[in-house]
mmCIF file of C-alpha atoms and ligand atoms in Angstrom:
data_model
loop_
_atom_site.group_PDB
_atom_site.id
_atom_site.type_symbol
_atom_site.label_atom_id
_atom_site.label_comp_id
_atom_site.label_asym_id
_atom_site.label_seq_id
_atom_site.Cartn_x
_atom_site.Cartn_y
_atom_site.Cartn_z
ATOM 1 C CA MET A 6 41.604 148.003 21.377
ATOM 2 C CA SER A 7 42.916 144.562 20.754
ATOM 3 C CA ARG A 8 43.737 142.486 23.789
ATOM 4 C CA ILE A 9 47.555 142.510 22.863
ATOM 5 C CA ALA A 10 47.311 146.352 22.868
ATOM 6 C CA ARG A 11 45.644 146.247 26.224
ATOM 7 C CA VAL A 12 48.538 144.377 27.599
ATOM 8 C CA ARG A 13 51.104 146.678 26.175
ATOM 9 C CA GLU A 14 49.326 149.606 27.832
ATOM 10 C CA GLU A 15 49.643 147.612 31.138
ATOM 11 C CA MET A 16 53.218 146.946 30.274
ATOM 12 C CA ARG A 17 53.711 150.468 29.906
ATOM 13 C CA LYS A 18 52.386 151.172 33.244
ATOM 14 C CA HIS A 19 54.795 148.662 34.923
ATOM 15 C CA GLY A 20 58.093 150.158 32.959
ATOM 16 C CA LEU A 21 58.232 146.821 30.719
ATOM 17 C CA ASP A 22 59.705 146.542 27.149
ATOM 18 C CA ALA A 23 58.535 143.055 26.758
ATOM 19 C CA LEU A 24 56.511 140.651 28.401
ATOM 20 C CA ILE A 25 56.937 136.707 28.449
ATOM 21 C CA VAL A 26 53.642 134.947 28.439
ATOM 22 C CA SER A 27 53.819 131.408 29.648
ATOM 23 C CA SER A 28 50.300 130.546 31.166
ATOM 24 C CA ILE A 29 48.753 128.538 28.519
ATOM 25 C CA SER A 30 45.043 130.122 29.047
ATOM 26 C CA ASN A 31 46.650 133.743 28.828
ATOM 27 C CA ILE A 32 48.099 132.660 25.507
ATOM 28 C CA ARG A 33 44.868 131.304 24.471
ATOM 29 C CA TYR A 34 43.138 134.625 25.905
ATOM 30 C CA LEU A 35 45.714 136.745 23.590
ATOM 31 C CA THR A 36 46.334 134.674 20.425
ATOM 32 C CA GLY A 37 43.362 132.255 19.918
ATOM 33 C CA PHE A 38 45.656 129.131 20.498
ATOM 34 C CA THR A 39 43.941 126.285 21.996
ATOM 35 C CA GLY A 40 46.776 123.793 21.911
ATOM 36 C CA SER A 41 48.770 122.691 25.196
ATOM 37 C CA ASN A 42 52.285 124.057 24.319
ATOM 38 C CA GLY A 43 53.011 127.615 23.707
ATOM 39 C CA LEU A 44 55.096 130.714 24.292
ATOM 40 C CA LEU A 45 54.264 134.171 23.638
ATOM 41 C CA ILE A 46 56.795 137.163 23.627
ATOM 42 C CA ILE A 47 55.005 140.625 23.649
ATOM 43 C CA ALA A 48 57.361 143.658 22.894
ATOM 44 C CA SER A 49 56.494 147.153 22.339
ATOM 45 C CA ARG A 50 56.270 146.576 18.227
ATOM 46 C CA SER A 51 56.071 142.753 17.757
ATOM 47 C CA ALA A 52 54.256 139.714 19.103
ATOM 48 C CA LEU A 53 56.049 136.369 18.633
ATOM 49 C CA PHE A 54 54.217 133.058 19.272
ATOM 50 C CA PHE A 55 56.141 129.866 19.878
ATOM 51 C CA SER A 56 55.083 126.107 19.787
ATOM 52 C CA ASP A 57 56.210 122.781 18.816
ATOM 53 C CA ILE A 58 55.915 120.944 15.667
ATOM 54 C CA ARG A 59 52.842 118.816 17.076
ATOM 55 C CA PHE A 60 50.767 122.183 16.372
ATOM 56 C CA LEU A 61 52.237 123.038 13.227
ATOM 57 C CA GLU A 62 48.651 122.984 11.685
ATOM 58 C CA GLN A 63 46.732 124.272 14.326
ATOM 59 C CA ALA A 64 48.663 127.236 15.200
ATOM 60 C CA LYS A 65 48.309 128.248 11.463
ATOM 61 C CA LEU A 66 44.742 128.033 11.852
ATOM 62 C CA GLU A 67 43.986 129.598 15.136
ATOM 63 C CA VAL A 68 46.756 132.113 16.083
ATOM 64 C CA ARG A 69 46.090 135.731 15.330
ATOM 65 C CA ASN A 70 47.644 138.958 15.917
ATOM 66 C CA CYS A 71 51.134 137.337 16.113
ATOM 67 C CA ARG A 72 54.086 136.029 14.156
ATOM 68 C CA VAL A 73 54.228 131.973 14.731
ATOM 69 C CA HIS A 74 57.258 130.251 15.051
ATOM 70 C CA ILE A 75 56.856 126.388 15.057
ATOM 71 C CA THR A 76 60.139 124.577 16.382
ATOM 72 C CA LYS A 77 61.415 120.904 17.280
ATOM 73 C CA PHE A 78 63.607 122.494 20.115
ATOM 74 C CA GLY A 79 62.758 124.010 23.227
ATOM 75 C CA LEU A 80 60.365 127.107 23.025
ATOM 76 C CA TYR A 81 62.727 129.188 24.944
ATOM 77 C CA GLU A 82 65.865 128.113 22.990
ATOM 78 C CA GLU A 83 63.865 129.055 19.829
ATOM 79 C CA ALA A 84 62.805 132.086 21.192
ATOM 80 C CA SER A 85 66.734 132.892 21.927
ATOM 81 C CA ARG A 86 67.849 131.721 18.301
ATOM 82 C CA ARG A 87 65.065 134.330 16.975
ATOM 83 C CA LYS A 88 66.600 137.145 19.367
ATOM 84 C CA ALA A 89 62.995 137.428 20.542
ATOM 85 C CA LEU A 90 64.180 139.981 23.628
ATOM 86 C CA HIS A 91 66.640 141.905 21.392
ATOM 87 C CA GLY A 92 66.695 145.506 22.423
ATOM 88 C CA ALA A 93 64.461 144.850 25.229
ATOM 89 C CA SER A 94 66.164 146.260 28.750
ATOM 90 C CA ARG A 95 63.544 145.120 31.097
ATOM 91 C CA VAL A 96 61.627 142.022 30.340
ATOM 92 C CA GLY A 97 58.441 140.910 32.565
ATOM 93 C CA PHE A 98 57.664 137.266 33.217
ATOM 94 C CA GLU A 99 54.545 135.839 34.975
ATOM 95 C CA SER A 100 55.974 134.885 38.313
ATOM 96 C CA GLN A 101 52.857 132.672 39.258
ATOM 97 C CA GLN A 102 53.117 130.802 35.937
ATOM 98 C CA ILE A 103 56.707 129.876 35.324
ATOM 99 C CA THR A 104 58.720 127.131 36.904
ATOM 100 C CA TYR A 105 61.988 127.727 38.620
ATOM 101 C CA ALA A 106 63.714 125.377 36.117
ATOM 102 C CA GLN A 107 62.367 127.460 33.464
ATOM 103 C CA TYR A 108 63.369 130.712 34.981
ATOM 104 C CA ARG A 109 67.143 129.269 34.947
ATOM 105 C CA VAL A 110 66.658 128.426 31.443
ATOM 106 C CA LEU A 111 65.737 131.912 30.672
ATOM 107 C CA ARG A 112 68.565 133.299 32.678
ATOM 108 C CA ARG A 113 71.115 131.118 30.973
ATOM 109 C CA LEU A 114 69.645 132.081 27.534
ATOM 110 C CA PHE A 115 69.375 135.553 27.856
ATOM 111 C CA PRO A 116 72.445 136.379 30.206
ATOM 112 C CA SER A 117 72.377 140.266 29.762
ATOM 113 C CA THR A 118 68.463 140.886 29.969
ATOM 114 C CA SER A 119 67.210 142.356 33.179
ATOM 115 C CA PHE A 120 64.119 140.277 34.087
ATOM 116 C CA ALA A 121 61.225 141.691 36.190
ATOM 117 C CA SER A 122 58.954 139.398 38.168
ATOM 118 C CA THR A 123 55.265 140.267 37.295
ATOM 119 C CA LYS A 124 51.934 139.189 38.733
ATOM 120 C CA GLU A 125 48.491 139.028 36.880
ATOM 121 C CA ILE A 126 49.271 141.591 34.118
ATOM 122 C CA VAL A 127 47.118 139.563 31.516
ATOM 123 C CA GLU A 128 44.673 138.719 34.189
ATOM 124 C CA ASP A 129 44.188 142.503 34.760
ATOM 125 C CA VAL A 130 43.229 142.934 31.312
ATOM 126 C CA MET A 131 41.177 139.902 31.356
ATOM 127 C CA LEU A 132 39.259 141.412 34.163
ATOM 128 C CA VAL A 133 37.044 143.198 31.737
ATOM 129 C CA LYS A 134 35.056 141.083 29.119
ATOM 130 C CA ASP A 135 34.911 142.101 25.826
ATOM 131 C CA GLU A 136 31.842 141.401 23.264
ATOM 132 C CA ALA A 137 33.180 138.176 22.047
ATOM 133 C CA GLU A 138 33.786 136.700 25.289
ATOM 134 C CA ILE A 139 30.582 138.032 26.806
ATOM 135 C CA ALA A 140 28.591 136.162 23.819
ATOM 136 C CA LEU A 141 30.284 132.905 24.702
ATOM 137 C CA MET A 142 29.533 133.344 28.214
ATOM 138 C CA ARG A 143 26.057 133.990 27.633
ATOM 139 C CA LYS A 144 25.772 131.009 25.230
ATOM 140 C CA ALA A 145 27.368 128.579 27.985
ATOM 141 C CA ALA A 146 24.762 129.884 30.748
ATOM 142 C CA GLU A 147 21.872 129.508 28.294
ATOM 143 C CA ILE A 148 22.903 125.806 27.742
ATOM 144 C CA SER A 149 23.122 125.125 31.723
ATOM 145 C CA ASP A 150 19.798 126.918 32.091
ATOM 146 C CA GLN A 151 18.465 124.455 29.567
ATOM 147 C CA VAL A 152 19.903 121.563 31.105
ATOM 148 C CA PHE A 153 18.574 122.296 34.375
ATOM 149 C CA GLY A 154 15.083 122.734 32.933
ATOM 150 C CA GLU A 155 15.663 119.125 31.307
ATOM 151 C CA VAL A 156 17.240 117.388 34.345
ATOM 152 C CA VAL A 157 14.711 118.239 37.105
ATOM 153 C CA LYS A 158 12.227 115.975 34.926
ATOM 154 C CA ILE A 159 14.202 113.134 35.965
ATOM 155 C CA ILE A 160 15.007 113.772 39.494
ATOM 156 C CA ARG A 161 12.682 111.622 41.906
ATOM 157 C CA PRO A 162 13.229 109.335 44.780
ATOM 158 C CA GLY A 163 15.439 106.213 43.855
ATOM 159 C CA ILE A 164 17.522 108.033 41.474
ATOM 160 C CA SER A 165 21.298 108.349 42.455
ATOM 161 C CA GLU A 166 23.343 111.320 42.503
ATOM 162 C CA LEU A 167 25.686 109.924 39.751
ATOM 163 C CA GLU A 168 22.719 109.368 37.503
ATOM 164 C CA ILE A 169 21.726 112.793 37.656
ATOM 165 C CA ALA A 170 25.358 114.028 37.326
ATOM 166 C CA GLY A 171 25.879 111.971 34.315
ATOM 167 C CA THR A 172 22.469 113.251 32.765
ATOM 168 C CA ILE A 173 23.712 116.656 33.173
ATOM 169 C CA SER A 174 27.023 116.121 31.511
ATOM 170 C CA TYR A 175 25.361 114.372 28.642
ATOM 171 C CA LEU A 176 22.864 117.149 28.238
ATOM 172 C CA HIS A 177 25.574 119.732 28.200
ATOM 173 C CA ARG A 178 27.328 118.137 25.064
ATOM 174 C CA LYS A 179 23.927 117.374 23.436
ATOM 175 C CA LEU A 180 23.008 121.185 23.593
ATOM 176 C CA GLY A 181 26.354 122.260 22.307
ATOM 177 C CA ALA A 182 28.867 122.657 24.961
ATOM 178 C CA GLU A 183 32.431 121.352 24.596
ATOM 179 C CA ARG A 184 32.601 119.661 28.155
ATOM 180 C CA ASP A 185 31.599 120.228 31.648
ATOM 181 C CA ALA A 186 33.191 123.111 33.475
ATOM 182 C CA PHE A 187 34.081 121.107 36.511
ATOM 183 C CA GLU A 188 33.186 117.805 38.432
ATOM 184 C CA ILE A 189 29.597 118.345 38.786
ATOM 185 C CA ILE A 190 28.337 118.362 42.217
ATOM 186 C CA VAL A 191 24.873 116.828 43.233
ATOM 187 C CA ALA A 192 24.443 116.579 46.708
ATOM 188 C CA SER A 193 21.477 115.238 48.526
ATOM 189 C CA GLY A 194 19.930 114.888 51.848
ATOM 190 C CA GLU A 195 22.543 115.574 54.838
ATOM 191 C CA ARG A 196 25.236 115.417 52.100
ATOM 192 C CA SER A 197 23.748 118.720 50.673
ATOM 193 C CA ALA A 198 25.353 120.549 53.803
ATOM 194 C CA PHE A 199 28.795 120.012 52.123
ATOM 195 C CA PRO A 200 29.434 122.969 50.049
ATOM 196 C CA HIS A 201 31.560 121.061 47.669
ATOM 197 C CA ALA A 202 30.401 117.260 47.696
ATOM 198 C CA ARG A 203 30.856 115.219 44.950
ATOM 199 C CA ALA A 204 28.064 113.119 43.385
ATOM 200 C CA THR A 205 28.035 109.541 44.805
ATOM 201 C CA GLN A 206 25.979 106.331 44.329
ATOM 202 C CA LYS A 207 23.677 107.715 46.982
ATOM 203 C CA LYS A 208 19.937 107.426 46.058
ATOM 204 C CA ILE A 209 17.601 110.124 46.285
ATOM 205 C CA LYS A 210 14.908 109.807 49.143
ATOM 206 C CA SER A 211 11.623 111.712 49.368
ATOM 207 C CA GLY A 212 11.840 114.784 51.692
ATOM 208 C CA GLU A 213 15.656 115.477 50.851
ATOM 209 C CA LEU A 214 17.151 118.703 49.480
ATOM 210 C CA VAL A 215 19.230 118.192 46.549
ATOM 211 C CA THR A 216 21.660 120.932 45.519
ATOM 212 C CA LEU A 217 22.908 120.744 41.884
ATOM 213 C CA ASP A 218 25.909 122.853 40.977
ATOM 214 C CA PHE A 219 27.370 122.501 37.359
ATOM 215 C CA GLY A 220 28.605 124.473 34.521
ATOM 216 C CA CYS A 221 29.763 123.946 30.797
ATOM 217 C CA VAL A 222 32.349 125.510 28.437
ATOM 218 C CA VAL A 223 31.687 127.058 25.089
ATOM 219 C CA GLY A 224 34.639 128.410 23.126
ATOM 220 C CA GLY A 225 36.700 127.971 26.076
ATOM 221 C CA TYR A 226 34.426 130.134 28.340
ATOM 222 C CA ASN A 227 32.525 128.979 31.537
ATOM 223 C CA SER A 228 29.172 128.955 33.003
ATOM 224 C CA ASP A 229 28.502 127.997 36.551
ATOM 225 C CA ILE A 230 25.071 127.846 38.111
ATOM 226 C CA THR A 231 23.586 126.189 41.256
ATOM 227 C CA ARG A 232 20.068 125.232 41.944
ATOM 228 C CA THR A 233 18.594 123.547 45.041
ATOM 229 C CA VAL A 234 15.459 121.682 44.858
ATOM 230 C CA ALA A 235 13.348 119.511 46.931
ATOM 231 C CA VAL A 236 12.055 116.180 46.430
ATOM 232 C CA GLY A 237 8.671 114.664 47.347
ATOM 233 C CA LYS A 238 8.110 117.331 50.195
ATOM 234 C CA ALA A 239 9.773 120.035 51.752
ATOM 235 C CA SER A 240 9.869 120.630 55.537
ATOM 236 C CA LEU A 241 9.147 123.939 57.159
ATOM 237 C CA ARG A 242 12.853 124.308 58.046
ATOM 238 C CA ALA A 243 14.048 123.829 54.347
ATOM 239 C CA LYS A 244 11.585 126.161 53.047
ATOM 240 C CA ARG A 245 12.928 128.623 55.521
ATOM 241 C CA MET A 246 16.375 128.046 54.455
ATOM 242 C CA TYR A 247 15.493 128.408 50.806
ATOM 243 C CA ASP A 248 13.809 131.551 51.558
ATOM 244 C CA VAL A 249 16.470 133.166 53.317
ATOM 245 C CA VAL A 250 19.186 132.237 50.687
ATOM 246 C CA HIS A 251 16.985 133.369 47.996
ATOM 247 C CA ASP A 252 16.297 136.827 49.442
ATOM 248 C CA ALA A 253 20.175 137.040 50.160
ATOM 249 C CA GLN A 254 21.096 136.173 46.381
ATOM 250 C CA GLN A 255 18.247 138.463 44.992
ATOM 251 C CA THR A 256 19.500 141.591 47.510
ATOM 252 C CA ALA A 257 23.177 140.832 46.422
ATOM 253 C CA ILE A 258 21.945 140.894 42.752
ATOM 254 C CA GLU A 259 20.213 144.269 43.231
ATOM 255 C CA SER A 260 23.286 145.736 44.713
ATOM 256 C CA ALA A 261 25.916 144.624 42.267
ATOM 257 C CA ARG A 262 27.632 147.240 40.111
ATOM 258 C CA GLY A 263 30.987 147.958 38.734
ATOM 259 C CA GLY A 264 32.898 150.394 41.023
ATOM 260 C CA MET A 265 31.960 149.112 44.400
ATOM 261 C CA TRP A 266 34.264 147.118 46.740
ATOM 262 C CA ALA A 267 33.890 143.187 46.335
ATOM 263 C CA LYS A 268 33.982 142.995 50.196
ATOM 264 C CA ASP A 269 30.816 145.191 50.035
ATOM 265 C CA LEU A 270 28.881 143.244 47.671
ATOM 266 C CA ASP A 271 29.821 139.992 50.034
ATOM 267 C CA ALA A 272 28.439 141.949 53.012
ATOM 268 C CA VAL A 273 25.182 142.718 51.429
ATOM 269 C CA ALA A 274 24.483 139.003 51.132
ATOM 270 C CA ARG A 275 26.262 137.974 54.493
ATOM 271 C CA GLN A 276 24.054 140.617 56.566
ATOM 272 C CA ARG A 277 20.817 139.392 54.980
ATOM 273 C CA ILE A 278 21.500 135.860 56.345
ATOM 274 C CA GLU A 279 23.026 137.068 59.360
ATOM 275 C CA LYS A 280 19.733 138.870 60.107
ATOM 276 C CA ARG A 281 17.541 136.059 59.727
ATOM 277 C CA GLY A 282 19.809 134.129 62.548
ATOM 278 C CA MET A 283 21.782 131.737 59.761
ATOM 279 C CA GLY A 284 24.956 133.870 59.612
ATOM 280 C CA LYS A 285 27.155 130.920 61.158
ATOM 281 C CA PHE A 286 25.813 128.574 58.380
ATOM 282 C CA PHE A 287 27.192 130.787 55.434
ATOM 283 C CA ASN A 288 30.712 129.657 55.627
ATOM 284 C CA HIS A 289 32.005 130.523 52.088
ATOM 285 C CA SER A 290 32.376 133.528 49.982
ATOM 286 C CA LEU A 291 29.974 135.145 48.006
ATOM 287 C CA GLY A 292 31.195 134.699 44.576
ATOM 288 C CA HIS A 293 34.256 134.674 42.112
ATOM 289 C CA GLY A 294 35.278 135.981 38.762
ATOM 290 C CA LEU A 295 34.313 133.689 35.816
ATOM 291 C CA GLY A 296 35.742 133.407 32.383
ATOM 292 C CA LEU A 297 38.210 131.420 30.601
ATOM 293 C CA HIS A 298 38.717 129.818 34.138
ATOM 294 C CA ILE A 299 36.116 128.571 36.456
ATOM 295 C CA HIS A 300 37.653 130.711 39.402
ATOM 296 C CA GLU A 301 39.240 133.801 38.484
ATOM 297 C CA ARG A 302 39.649 137.269 39.693
ATOM 298 C CA PRO A 303 37.836 139.257 41.143
ATOM 299 C CA ARG A 304 37.293 137.333 44.479
ATOM 300 C CA VAL A 305 33.864 138.456 45.967
ATOM 301 C CA SER A 306 34.826 137.644 49.735
ATOM 302 C CA GLU A 307 35.065 139.456 53.036
ATOM 303 C CA LEU A 308 38.918 139.275 52.318
ATOM 304 C CA SER A 309 38.798 140.955 48.839
ATOM 305 C CA LYS A 310 40.939 144.061 48.605
ATOM 306 C CA GLU A 311 39.497 145.247 45.220
ATOM 307 C CA ARG A 312 36.961 147.072 43.604
ATOM 308 C CA LEU A 313 34.348 145.260 41.087
ATOM 309 C CA ARG A 314 34.845 146.362 37.324
ATOM 310 C CA ALA A 315 32.013 147.173 34.918
ATOM 311 C CA GLY A 316 32.761 144.290 32.269
ATOM 312 C CA SER A 317 33.487 141.708 34.724
ATOM 313 C CA VAL A 318 31.457 138.469 34.821
ATOM 314 C CA ILE A 319 30.963 137.274 38.589
ATOM 315 C CA THR A 320 28.804 134.390 40.282
ATOM 316 C CA ILE A 321 26.649 135.522 43.066
ATOM 317 C CA GLU A 322 26.196 132.327 45.104
ATOM 318 C CA PRO A 323 25.244 132.626 48.875
ATOM 319 C CA GLY A 324 24.509 129.303 50.585
ATOM 320 C CA VAL A 325 23.586 127.985 54.073
ATOM 321 C CA TYR A 326 24.580 124.778 55.315
ATOM 322 C CA VAL A 327 23.137 123.075 58.280
ATOM 323 C CA PRO A 328 25.346 119.943 59.676
ATOM 324 C CA GLY A 329 23.000 116.593 59.930
ATOM 325 C CA PHE A 330 20.194 118.349 57.865
ATOM 326 C CA GLY A 331 21.197 119.701 54.762
ATOM 327 C CA GLY A 332 22.022 122.871 52.791
ATOM 328 C CA VAL A 333 20.747 125.384 50.074
ATOM 329 C CA ARG A 334 23.116 127.319 47.605
ATOM 330 C CA ILE A 335 21.649 129.598 44.656
ATOM 331 C CA GLU A 336 24.249 130.658 42.082
ATOM 332 C CA ASP A 337 24.018 132.915 38.712
ATOM 333 C CA ASP A 338 26.572 134.471 36.478
ATOM 334 C CA VAL A 339 26.332 137.956 36.141
ATOM 335 C CA LEU A 340 27.751 140.730 34.145
ATOM 336 C CA LEU A 341 28.695 143.658 36.148
ATOM 337 C CA THR A 342 27.824 147.112 34.323
ATOM 338 C CA GLU A 343 28.402 150.878 35.438
ATOM 339 C CA ASN A 344 24.995 151.118 37.034
ATOM 340 C CA GLY A 345 24.002 147.377 37.941
ATOM 341 C CA CYS A 346 24.282 143.915 36.483
ATOM 342 C CA VAL A 347 23.021 141.791 33.963
ATOM 343 C CA VAL A 348 22.130 138.294 35.280
ATOM 344 C CA LEU A 349 22.963 135.642 32.452
ATOM 345 C CA ASN A 350 20.946 132.564 33.894
ATOM 346 C CA THR A 351 17.220 132.498 33.536
ATOM 347 C CA ALA A 352 16.702 129.008 35.138
ATOM 348 C CA PRO A 353 13.850 129.647 37.813
ATOM 349 C CA LYS A 354 14.742 130.358 41.144
ATOM 350 C CA GLU A 355 11.306 129.618 43.076
ATOM 351 C CA PHE A 356 11.836 126.784 45.407
ATOM 352 C CA LEU A 357 10.856 123.810 43.226
ATOM 353 C CA ILE A 358 9.345 120.439 44.846
ATOM 354 C CA LEU A 359 9.900 117.791 42.629
HETATM 355 ZN ZN1 LIG B 30 28.973 126.740 41.083
HETATM 356 ZN ZN1 LIG B 31 30.805 129.285 41.548
#
């Protein structure tokens, strides 16, 4: 079933005759349009795409499965001129994507339409990846794995975190990615105890842990991988921390499957770490959904209230962070199936001492 057909199915469940999609990444997901300004109106029998004159050629090339209207006026104005909501009595809009000003424009242009605030209708459909999406995510993961294999060759005492980050970024593009998925994390020594440290001028010293967290984008889809390595030598404490995180990550991978509660998967890893006395050093959630966004549903945390779905791609990334000493995190992207999961990353996970 096409993505738009799957959205229509959701619309029916919510009693909607039409849905106004204003999130640009949701529009990309449903139409293929990669430009920065667009509006999509899905009705039971039609799908209308609107954009401005700057995107005339791009829309012709990219947009699939809808009628394209290019305008020099506002997109909502054009939708009104085209009577895009004609005959629809209950119309959903994306409450988390639309600004209050846009909402007021809608009310002014369509005074007799009944609008319903909706939440994550397209995101619900997006939870289950189709084959085309999975192929892109596999490619993105493969590139990041290759980058890891290359970048470990240059990590040695004296090199700066920024130099490592710059090399990762270059290699991503060289190996075929569009860009980095997010600002690359390279955190060494005591700084590796900050789960989201950015790369700095700091130079790597022998005996330090270095955490690398990076990802790339292929066809709009993200990869997200973390590996922690030691440089020169590793203390017993560092080895023990690594072992605890590695074991927790492996156990979570063995337990992950579609249908289980997301919070139960988080608990699997958390309990392993707690048993080894490091529970208080694992201070973030186990993972997150991955796709067109670097962080999307499902959340894989203690607070999550949803079940995991077969077909979702999530990260599994436990970590322990000891203030004043350093941290270890290991992260892979996994595709959930009915009976388990497929790990998309192949970069080695034994403790590397470079
Ligand atoms: Zn990451
Ligand atoms: Zn992540």
